Amino acid sequence: DNTWSIGNIKGLADLGDGPGPIGNAKVTTHLPFTIGGAGEFGSGSYILRMGIDDGSALYVPEKLPLNQVAARVTFTSGGMKISQFTGTQFDGGVSLLGSMTWANAATGPAYAGRFSVVNMDMRQLADVLLTDEDARQRASGVGDLHLQFKGLLPADGSPLDSLTAKGDFDIRHGHFGDIPVLKGVMAQAKDANAATVGEAAATFSIADREIDFQHAAASAPAVGVMGQGKLGFDGSVNMSFIVTPL
């Protein structure tokens, strides 16, 4: 018999403070896990199933936390599948479903998945990401994001070259006066409440290192804004807006 199996091995992955790939990624983790599986000696064929319950992770440079992590991941000789990944971040729910295949050495690993964030507190996110104190104080609202994506992780070149995605987002009870692409638009409205958002929403796609907004809209006490156009990963902006007083 040339097969092997393991079952219900429990452990704890506290990683991130030392050298190695996790340390280089500047991420710390606390992940209680259970792992089991089976395989065949000599052929390289195997299947491993891993579960994580009530874990946590932190991206150290920006202090971005992820709490209450639960995951179910299956590994095989040809790739991996994430059948469950959920957590909480800034009072919002985070979820991920996806897969990756790494059998094709010529193109590098290929990945695809769906990612969503629901009811994230934008003020808490701004406290972590924004450096301007006034902008942090003005940040408000809750946001949702839904994204389908796929791409490659090549040995040479950037993974952004092959990234394609489509999705939508909306922000409720927020403030968009500090968003660079909208500052000039909102300057057309003289009302002090113009940047207080009732809701902002957009549908978009990503390809060729650009975000293409097919439809973007925002409503505020003083104005309504509709727009479309593209934002480049290099910082280029090609957007047009229509501002309508309310």
Tab-separated table of C-alpha atoms in Angstrom:
chain	number	residue	atom	x	y	z
A	1	ASP	CA	0.000	0.000	0.000
A	2	ASN	CA	1.597	3.265	-1.117
A	3	THR	CA	-1.049	5.623	0.250
A	4	TRP	CA	-0.943	7.894	3.278
A	5	SER	CA	-3.529	9.775	5.281
A	6	ILE	CA	-3.767	12.229	8.154
A	7	GLY	CA	-6.839	13.257	10.052
A	8	ASN	CA	-7.953	16.040	12.361
A	9	ILE	CA	-4.543	17.454	13.193
A	10	LYS	CA	-5.065	20.639	15.165
A	11	GLY	CA	-2.639	23.508	15.442
A	12	LEU	CA	-2.151	27.242	15.765
A	13	ALA	CA	-0.352	29.405	13.212
A	14	ASP	CA	1.084	32.451	14.976
A	15	LEU	CA	3.178	33.969	12.195
A	16	GLY	CA	4.588	37.209	10.974
A	17	ASP	CA	7.185	38.623	13.366
A	18	GLY	CA	10.212	36.743	12.054
A	19	PRO	CA	11.979	36.272	8.709
A	20	GLY	CA	10.394	34.437	5.803
A	21	PRO	CA	7.537	35.004	3.358
A	22	ILE	CA	4.956	35.966	5.984
A	23	GLY	CA	7.352	38.424	7.571
A	24	ASN	CA	8.201	39.911	4.177
A	25	ALA	CA	4.483	40.381	3.555
A	26	LYS	CA	4.297	42.434	6.779
A	27	VAL	CA	1.327	40.403	7.990
A	28	THR	CA	0.809	38.855	11.398
A	29	THR	CA	-1.637	35.981	11.886
A	30	HIS	CA	-3.281	34.042	14.697
A	31	LEU	CA	-5.033	31.129	12.994
A	32	PRO	CA	-6.309	28.072	14.877
A	33	PHE	CA	-6.557	25.323	12.260
A	34	THR	CA	-7.534	21.719	11.679
A	35	ILE	CA	-6.076	19.761	8.773
A	36	GLY	CA	-6.643	16.320	7.287
A	37	GLY	CA	-6.149	14.538	3.997
A	38	ALA	CA	-4.741	11.667	2.007
A	39	GLY	CA	-2.347	11.008	-0.841
A	40	GLU	CA	-0.262	8.532	-2.776
A	41	PHE	CA	3.485	8.123	-2.436
A	42	GLY	CA	5.445	8.472	-5.659
A	43	SER	CA	2.686	9.969	-7.803
A	44	GLY	CA	2.533	13.322	-6.021
A	45	SER	CA	-1.254	13.040	-5.879
A	46	TYR	CA	-2.848	14.319	-2.670
A	47	ILE	CA	-5.781	16.168	-1.164
A	48	LEU	CA	-5.613	18.222	2.022
A	49	ARG	CA	-8.552	19.932	3.697
A	50	MET	CA	-7.908	22.758	6.147
A	51	GLY	CA	-10.359	24.575	8.379
A	52	ILE	CA	-9.790	27.783	10.349
A	53	ASP	CA	-12.104	29.007	13.093
A	54	ASP	CA	-12.026	32.325	14.969
A	55	GLY	CA	-8.693	33.437	13.551
A	56	SER	CA	-7.273	36.914	13.075
A	57	ALA	CA	-4.746	38.699	10.886
A	58	LEU	CA	-3.197	42.165	10.701
A	59	TYR	CA	-1.506	44.006	7.842
A	60	VAL	CA	1.084	45.762	9.956
A	61	PRO	CA	2.088	48.899	7.970
A	62	GLU	CA	-1.485	50.219	7.722
A	63	LYS	CA	-2.828	48.438	10.810
A	64	LEU	CA	-5.577	46.798	8.746
A	65	PRO	CA	-7.175	44.100	10.915
A	66	LEU	CA	-9.225	41.056	9.954
A	67	ASN	CA	-11.044	39.357	12.820
A	68	GLN	CA	-13.355	36.385	13.382
A	69	VAL	CA	-11.764	34.589	10.443
A	70	ALA	CA	-13.376	31.310	9.381
A	71	ALA	CA	-12.161	29.400	6.338
A	72	ARG	CA	-12.424	26.091	4.518
A	73	VAL	CA	-9.654	25.434	1.985
A	74	THR	CA	-8.863	22.339	-0.099
A	75	PHE	CA	-5.365	21.755	-1.542
A	76	THR	CA	-4.488	19.291	-4.289
A	77	SER	CA	-1.437	18.705	-6.464
A	78	GLY	CA	-3.046	20.887	-9.122
A	79	GLY	CA	-4.267	23.824	-7.060
A	80	MET	CA	-6.431	25.046	-4.225
A	81	LYS	CA	-10.078	25.926	-3.665
A	82	ILE	CA	-11.483	28.313	-1.066
A	83	SER	CA	-15.036	27.188	-0.371
A	84	GLN	CA	-15.419	29.534	2.611
A	85	PHE	CA	-13.526	32.561	3.857
A	86	THR	CA	-15.327	35.029	6.086
A	87	GLY	CA	-14.289	37.620	8.621
A	88	THR	CA	-15.044	41.055	10.034
A	89	GLN	CA	-13.254	44.323	9.357
A	90	PHE	CA	-14.255	47.764	10.631
A	91	ASP	CA	-17.675	46.445	11.707
A	92	GLY	CA	-18.307	45.049	8.210
A	93	GLY	CA	-18.509	41.512	6.913
A	94	VAL	CA	-15.849	40.222	4.500
A	95	SER	CA	-16.209	37.090	2.364
A	96	LEU	CA	-14.166	35.375	-0.333
A	97	LEU	CA	-14.741	32.363	-2.600
A	98	GLY	CA	-12.096	31.360	-5.086
A	99	SER	CA	-9.683	28.922	-6.627
A	100	MET	CA	-6.119	28.771	-7.906
A	101	THR	CA	-4.405	26.332	-10.252
A	102	TRP	CA	-0.631	26.083	-10.424
A	103	ALA	CA	-0.083	23.255	-12.895
A	104	ASN	CA	0.881	25.524	-15.829
A	105	ALA	CA	4.515	26.527	-15.312
A	106	ALA	CA	4.552	28.625	-18.502
A	107	THR	CA	1.894	31.122	-17.428
A	108	GLY	CA	2.215	30.865	-13.659
A	109	PRO	CA	-0.631	30.187	-11.221
A	110	ALA	CA	-4.099	31.222	-12.402
A	111	TYR	CA	-6.700	32.455	-9.927
A	112	ALA	CA	-10.365	33.448	-9.944
A	113	GLY	CA	-12.897	34.338	-7.293
A	114	ARG	CA	-15.582	36.514	-5.784
A	115	PHE	CA	-14.980	39.012	-2.986
A	116	SER	CA	-17.450	41.107	-1.039
A	117	VAL	CA	-17.536	43.596	1.825
A	118	VAL	CA	-20.839	44.544	3.439
A	119	ASN	CA	-21.581	47.403	5.880
A	120	MET	CA	-17.977	48.501	6.413
A	121	ASP	CA	-17.618	51.610	8.602
A	122	MET	CA	-15.904	54.184	6.380
A	123	ARG	CA	-14.840	56.354	9.315
A	124	GLN	CA	-12.864	53.498	10.845
A	125	LEU	CA	-11.301	52.748	7.457
A	126	ALA	CA	-10.378	56.424	6.998
A	127	ASP	CA	-8.748	56.526	10.437
A	128	VAL	CA	-6.345	53.843	9.220
A	129	LEU	CA	-5.731	54.900	5.606
A	130	LEU	CA	-5.908	58.723	5.557
A	131	THR	CA	-3.104	60.934	6.826
A	132	ASP	CA	-5.008	64.246	6.770
A	133	GLU	CA	-6.678	64.773	10.151
A	134	ASP	CA	-9.467	66.982	8.770
A	135	ALA	CA	-10.300	64.393	6.118
A	136	ARG	CA	-10.408	61.658	8.759
A	137	GLN	CA	-12.788	63.714	10.862
A	138	ARG	CA	-15.124	64.283	7.918
A	139	ALA	CA	-15.194	60.642	6.833
A	140	SER	CA	-18.484	58.881	7.501
A	141	GLY	CA	-20.932	56.329	6.189
A	142	VAL	CA	-21.025	52.608	5.548
A	143	GLY	CA	-19.984	50.900	2.337
A	144	ASP	CA	-20.485	47.712	0.332
A	145	LEU	CA	-18.256	46.240	-2.373
A	146	HIS	CA	-18.880	43.223	-4.626
A	147	LEU	CA	-16.158	42.028	-6.995
A	148	GLN	CA	-15.582	39.118	-9.391
A	149	PHE	CA	-11.965	38.747	-10.507
A	150	LYS	CA	-9.412	36.549	-12.274
A	151	GLY	CA	-5.802	36.726	-13.349
A	152	LEU	CA	-2.342	35.164	-13.356
A	153	LEU	CA	0.667	35.273	-11.024
A	154	PRO	CA	3.565	35.167	-13.509
A	155	ALA	CA	7.132	34.449	-12.499
A	156	ASP	CA	8.172	37.500	-14.534
A	157	GLY	CA	6.120	40.660	-14.918
A	158	SER	CA	3.335	42.149	-12.839
A	159	PRO	CA	0.138	40.310	-11.860
A	160	LEU	CA	-1.704	43.573	-12.582
A	161	ASP	CA	-1.134	43.044	-16.320
A	162	SER	CA	-3.531	40.084	-16.408
A	163	LEU	CA	-6.002	41.198	-13.734
A	164	THR	CA	-9.590	41.496	-14.956
A	165	ALA	CA	-12.621	42.121	-12.766
A	166	LYS	CA	-16.117	43.519	-12.616
A	167	GLY	CA	-18.086	44.763	-9.673
A	168	ASP	CA	-20.041	47.465	-7.924
A	169	PHE	CA	-19.910	49.483	-4.730
A	170	ASP	CA	-22.088	51.871	-2.788
A	171	ILE	CA	-21.569	54.194	0.174
A	172	ARG	CA	-24.448	55.382	2.332
A	173	HIS	CA	-24.467	58.514	4.533
A	174	GLY	CA	-20.921	59.371	3.536
A	175	HIS	CA	-18.755	62.335	2.545
A	176	PHE	CA	-17.026	62.576	-0.844
A	177	GLY	CA	-15.577	66.087	-0.764
A	178	ASP	CA	-12.096	64.718	-0.081
A	179	ILE	CA	-12.026	62.219	-2.960
A	180	PRO	CA	-9.505	63.737	-5.424
A	181	VAL	CA	-11.450	62.929	-8.605
A	182	LEU	CA	-14.577	64.640	-7.204
A	183	LYS	CA	-13.071	67.737	-5.590
A	184	GLY	CA	-13.255	69.773	-8.772
A	185	VAL	CA	-16.791	68.607	-9.452
A	186	MET	CA	-18.049	69.551	-6.010
A	187	ALA	CA	-16.395	72.963	-6.292
A	188	GLN	CA	-19.161	73.808	-8.776
A	189	ALA	CA	-21.693	73.592	-5.931
A	190	LYS	CA	-21.554	76.514	-3.506
A	191	ASP	CA	-23.664	74.856	-0.818
A	192	ALA	CA	-21.706	73.722	2.254
A	193	ASN	CA	-23.701	70.478	2.317
A	194	ALA	CA	-22.799	69.543	-1.242
A	195	ALA	CA	-20.252	66.918	-0.219
A	196	THR	CA	-22.530	65.184	2.293
A	197	VAL	CA	-23.673	62.091	0.486
A	198	GLY	CA	-27.062	60.486	0.753
A	199	GLU	CA	-25.633	57.650	-1.321
A	200	ALA	CA	-22.856	57.097	-3.850
A	201	ALA	CA	-22.782	54.027	-6.088
A	202	ALA	CA	-20.961	52.762	-9.161
A	203	THR	CA	-20.557	49.777	-11.446
A	204	PHE	CA	-17.115	49.168	-12.916
A	205	SER	CA	-14.767	46.756	-14.649
A	206	ILE	CA	-10.998	46.330	-14.489
A	207	ALA	CA	-8.729	45.405	-17.418
A	208	ASP	CA	-5.445	46.577	-18.953
A	209	ARG	CA	-4.485	48.351	-15.710
A	210	GLU	CA	-7.568	50.598	-15.844
A	211	ILE	CA	-10.785	50.876	-13.859
A	212	ASP	CA	-13.661	51.607	-16.229
A	213	PHE	CA	-16.680	53.153	-14.490
A	214	GLN	CA	-19.669	52.410	-16.719
A	215	HIS	CA	-22.013	54.211	-14.353
A	216	ALA	CA	-21.344	56.291	-11.244
A	217	ALA	CA	-23.862	58.374	-9.325
A	218	ALA	CA	-24.100	60.262	-6.047
A	219	SER	CA	-26.857	62.183	-4.318
A	220	ALA	CA	-26.450	64.923	-1.714
A	221	PRO	CA	-28.707	67.572	-0.178
A	222	ALA	CA	-27.506	70.206	-2.666
A	223	VAL	CA	-26.559	68.342	-5.864
A	224	GLY	CA	-26.773	65.117	-7.802
A	225	VAL	CA	-23.758	63.819	-9.707
A	226	MET	CA	-23.609	61.280	-12.536
A	227	GLY	CA	-20.433	60.238	-14.274
A	228	GLN	CA	-18.459	57.705	-16.237
A	229	GLY	CA	-14.905	57.185	-17.427
A	230	LYS	CA	-11.626	55.563	-16.543
A	231	LEU	CA	-8.989	55.709	-13.816
A	232	GLY	CA	-5.572	54.274	-14.616
A	233	PHE	CA	-3.406	52.347	-12.181
A	234	ASP	CA	-0.719	54.914	-13.056
A	235	GLY	CA	-2.874	57.715	-11.624
A	236	SER	CA	-4.317	58.920	-14.938
A	237	VAL	CA	-7.892	60.240	-14.879
A	238	ASN	CA	-10.323	60.365	-17.781
A	239	MET	CA	-13.711	60.950	-16.147
A	240	SER	CA	-16.688	63.093	-17.063
A	241	PHE	CA	-19.475	64.218	-14.716
A	242	ILE	CA	-22.841	65.923	-14.914
A	243	VAL	CA	-23.757	67.972	-11.843
A	244	THR	CA	-27.438	68.747	-11.284
A	245	PRO	CA	-28.613	71.115	-8.514
A	246	LEU	CA	-31.376	69.626	-6.384
